[in-house]
Coordinates of C-alpha atoms in Angstrom, one line a residue:
X11 CA 53.0 -0.5 3.0
X12 CA 51.4 -3.2 1.9
X13 CA 49.4 -4.1 4.2
X14 CA 48.4 -0.4 4.8
X15 CA 47.2 -1.1 0.9
X16 CA 45.2 -3.6 2.6
X17 CA 43.5 -2.4 5.1
X18 CA 42.5 0.6 2.9
X19 CA 41.3 -1.9 0.4
X20 CA 39.0 -3.6 3.6
X21 CA 37.5 -0.1 4.9
X22 CA 36.3 0.7 1.1
X23 CA 35.0 -2.3 0.8
X24 CA 33.3 -2.2 4.8
X25 CA 31.7 1.6 3.2
X26 CA 30.0 0.9 0.4
X27 CA 28.6 -1.9 2.1
X28 CA 26.7 -0.4 4.0
X29 CA 26.0 2.3 1.6
X30 CA 22.7 1.0 0.3
X31 CA 19.7 1.5 2.7
X32 CA 17.8 -1.2 2.6
X33 CA 13.9 -0.6 2.6
X34 CA 10.2 -2.8 2.6
X35 CA 7.4 -2.8 -0.2
X36 CA 5.7 -1.2 2.2
X37 CA 7.6 1.6 1.3
X38 CA 6.9 1.7 -1.7
X39 CA 3.6 1.1 -1.7
X40 CA 2.9 5.1 -1.1
X41 CA 2.4 5.4 -4.2
X42 CA -1.6 6.5 -5.1
X43 CA -3.1 6.9 -8.7
X44 CA -4.7 9.4 -10.1
X45 CA -7.0 9.4 -13.8
X46 CA -6.1 12.2 -15.8
X47 CA -5.9 12.4 -19.4
X48 CA -3.7 11.9 -22.7
X49 CA -4.4 14.2 -25.9
X50 CA -1.8 12.0 -27.0
X51 CA -3.6 8.7 -27.1
X52 CA -6.9 10.3 -26.2
X53 CA -7.4 7.6 -23.6
X54 CA -7.5 8.6 -20.0
X55 CA -4.9 6.2 -17.6
X56 CA -3.9 6.2 -13.9
X57 CA -1.3 8.5 -13.4
X58 CA 1.6 7.8 -10.0
X59 CA 1.7 11.0 -7.7
X60 CA 4.7 9.7 -6.0
X61 CA 4.6 10.5 -1.6
X62 CA 7.7 12.8 0.1
X63 CA 9.1 8.8 1.4
X64 CA 9.4 7.1 -1.6
X65 CA 10.3 10.6 -3.6
X66 CA 13.4 11.0 -0.9
X67 CA 15.0 7.0 -2.2
X68 CA 15.3 8.5 -6.0
X69 CA 19.1 8.3 -7.1
X70 CA 20.0 6.2 -4.1
X71 CA 20.7 2.9 -4.1
X72 CA 18.8 0.6 -2.4
X73 CA 18.2 -3.1 -0.9
X74 CA 14.2 -4.9 -1.0
X75 CA 14.0 -8.3 -0.1
X76 CA 11.5 -10.6 -1.7
X77 CA 10.0 -10.6 -5.0
X78 CA 7.9 -8.6 -7.9

C-alpha cells in the first residue's frame, strides 16, 4: 500500500511539472500598439492589441527564461 501511494504521488508530480508551457520573449512580442484617446484623462495613450498567439496564453501557467 505504501509503495502504491508513493508511486501515485510521483506520477502526479510528474504531470504537474509538464503542465507548464515554455515560451520565448519573441512569443510575447506579438503585440501591436495604437493611439487611443481616453476621455477620463483627456489624453491619448498607446493601447496594446494582443495577437491571437499571445491571447492563447491567457490563464495558462508559462515558463520563460531571461530578465525583464
